[in-house]
XYZ file of C-alpha atoms in Angstrom:
197
model
C 67.496 90.534 159.950
C 64.442 90.754 162.183
C 63.936 88.020 164.730
C 60.569 86.314 164.133
C 60.419 85.305 167.766
C 60.151 88.968 168.683
C 56.963 89.258 166.587
C 54.722 87.316 168.934
C 51.412 89.093 169.549
C 50.747 90.983 172.764
C 47.431 91.363 174.533
C 47.144 94.938 173.252
C 47.450 93.980 169.578
C 44.457 94.830 167.446
C 42.292 92.099 165.904
C 44.536 90.828 163.149
C 43.450 89.515 159.768
C 45.948 87.419 157.811
C 45.468 87.826 154.071
C 46.926 85.251 151.715
C 46.726 86.310 148.049
C 48.484 86.399 144.727
C 51.786 88.137 144.040
C 50.315 88.768 140.583
C 47.206 90.858 139.822
C 45.385 88.254 137.789
C 43.519 88.924 134.539
C 40.348 90.463 135.983
C 40.222 93.984 137.394
C 37.736 92.719 139.946
C 40.496 90.778 141.730
C 42.481 93.935 142.435
C 39.322 95.827 143.310
C 38.463 93.209 145.932
C 41.974 93.350 147.326
C 41.780 97.142 147.647
C 38.382 96.877 149.279
C 39.693 94.271 151.707
C 42.646 96.408 152.768
C 40.419 99.466 153.148
C 37.842 97.583 155.180
C 40.461 96.178 157.521
C 41.585 99.719 158.241
C 38.106 101.104 158.638
C 37.251 98.397 161.190
C 40.362 99.243 163.225
C 41.929 95.842 162.534
C 45.505 94.972 161.615
C 46.605 93.552 158.289
C 48.977 90.592 158.399
C 50.287 89.557 155.007
C 53.313 88.495 152.999
C 55.093 91.891 152.918
C 55.256 92.140 149.145
C 54.505 95.227 147.075
C 53.429 93.388 143.916
C 50.144 91.934 142.643
C 47.198 91.605 144.976
C 49.595 91.628 147.934
C 50.705 95.152 147.166
C 47.163 96.280 146.448
C 45.754 95.135 149.768
C 48.680 96.552 151.743
C 48.689 99.975 150.056
C 44.920 100.263 150.571
C 45.234 99.325 154.249
C 48.050 101.823 154.747
C 46.200 104.579 152.915
C 43.250 104.170 155.247
C 45.391 104.095 158.376
C 45.671 100.436 159.287
C 48.526 98.871 161.223
C 50.377 96.529 158.861
C 52.449 93.469 159.697
C 54.391 91.973 156.835
C 56.500 88.805 156.741
C 58.775 87.880 153.848
C 61.549 85.306 153.369
C 64.945 86.747 152.437
C 65.039 85.056 149.031
C 61.812 86.803 147.912
C 62.839 90.326 148.889
C 63.850 91.298 145.321
C 61.120 89.327 143.551
C 58.181 90.514 145.656
C 59.658 93.980 146.314
C 59.627 93.735 150.105
C 57.516 96.631 151.404
C 59.701 98.163 154.092
C 57.373 101.019 155.044
C 54.991 98.710 156.932
C 54.314 99.120 160.654
C 56.144 95.853 161.236
C 58.452 94.327 158.594
C 59.769 90.831 159.384
C 62.345 88.973 157.290
C 62.519 85.182 157.687
C 64.960 82.595 156.408
C 62.357 80.239 154.889
C 58.887 80.107 153.413
C 57.720 77.805 156.179
C 58.884 80.259 158.811
C 57.079 83.054 156.996
C 53.771 81.161 157.107
C 54.263 80.283 160.771
C 54.912 83.889 161.803
C 51.941 85.151 159.802
C 49.667 82.500 161.329
C 50.862 83.122 164.884
C 50.183 86.837 164.553
C 46.631 86.540 163.218
C 43.159 85.964 164.575
C 41.525 85.039 161.270
C 42.706 83.930 157.824
C 41.378 85.231 154.537
C 42.413 83.801 151.166
C 41.934 86.049 148.153
C 42.518 84.860 144.589
C 46.054 83.637 144.085
C 48.220 80.900 142.652
C 50.250 77.983 143.933
C 51.586 79.940 146.888
C 48.110 80.911 148.046
C 46.930 77.318 147.640
C 49.885 76.116 149.691
C 49.056 78.602 152.447
C 45.385 77.669 152.433
C 45.997 73.930 152.588
C 48.548 74.273 155.358
C 46.194 76.210 157.666
C 43.321 73.897 156.648
C 45.390 70.828 157.517
C 46.466 72.329 160.830
C 42.768 72.941 161.631
C 41.766 69.438 160.548
C 44.248 67.847 162.947
C 43.265 70.129 165.788
C 46.195 72.495 165.990
C 44.006 75.630 165.843
C 40.440 76.852 165.593
C 40.995 80.134 163.778
C 38.396 80.955 161.137
C 39.426 80.542 157.511
C 37.637 82.373 154.714
C 37.891 82.007 150.953
C 37.000 85.293 149.246
C 35.672 83.865 145.984
C 35.606 86.956 143.769
C 33.587 86.165 140.659
C 33.554 82.518 141.743
C 37.335 82.202 141.638
C 37.494 79.473 144.293
C 34.626 77.306 142.963
C 37.043 74.785 141.387
C 38.884 74.528 144.716
C 35.626 73.841 146.559
C 34.767 71.188 143.958
C 38.180 69.572 144.448
C 37.704 69.411 148.219
C 34.269 67.908 147.739
C 35.826 65.320 145.393
C 38.496 64.451 147.959
C 35.761 63.934 150.576
C 33.581 61.934 148.201
C 36.492 59.622 147.371
C 37.139 58.896 151.023
C 40.415 60.762 151.520
C 39.077 63.318 153.967
C 36.248 63.395 156.501
C 33.004 65.172 155.706
C 33.889 67.723 158.416
C 36.713 69.069 156.231
C 34.271 71.295 154.362
C 33.266 72.896 157.666
C 36.795 74.071 158.471
C 36.532 77.003 156.090
C 33.854 79.323 154.804
C 33.404 80.809 151.339
C 32.191 84.365 150.888
C 31.459 86.072 147.610
C 31.990 89.748 148.470
C 34.135 91.897 150.750
C 30.995 93.140 152.474
C 30.028 89.595 153.367
C 33.544 88.904 154.572
C 33.626 91.963 156.816
C 30.247 91.097 158.317
C 31.423 87.569 159.161
C 34.625 88.920 160.685
C 32.673 91.475 162.753
C 30.533 88.685 164.189
C 33.577 86.598 165.026
C 35.385 89.579 166.505
C 32.399 90.390 168.729
C 32.061 86.792 169.875
C 35.697 86.604 170.931
C 35.982 89.941 172.664
């Protein structure tokens, strides 16, 4: 089993984009199209894809597209999901962890920005964890929701409701940014990349 501690980033590592997304494809073709476009764009920009190492659903789509276009890929998967998510062992870096929490930690540590594509409970868990970490000051990495066909509008409404009801500060809504298209996402990432280089 790979040692997650050995996966810490080096100063020569390319700008790395962590993509959280569904292990299912969803009902709309546009979700998979956006995943493919995201993986392709990451490669074309010379960035590295960091993701959950699965070869199913949107996870597999974004990874295969990134690989096809020549991107470095860094996948992290817990041992108990290897058979279910069809662990993609042909990645540039393939890390196996013991737990889900360790998986998220390794993915986060090896990324410069976080992008959340459409997904289910797992993607929501990942989003809220990095959002919470940002809210309490543990990091300042950018977080983007790629809201293909308005997928994340209910989530945005829920966060607004939580704020309105007094359970989170108004600043919570500033800890992430929603984009509607892959083109918009890439442009925002380019700006951030330039500002930090």
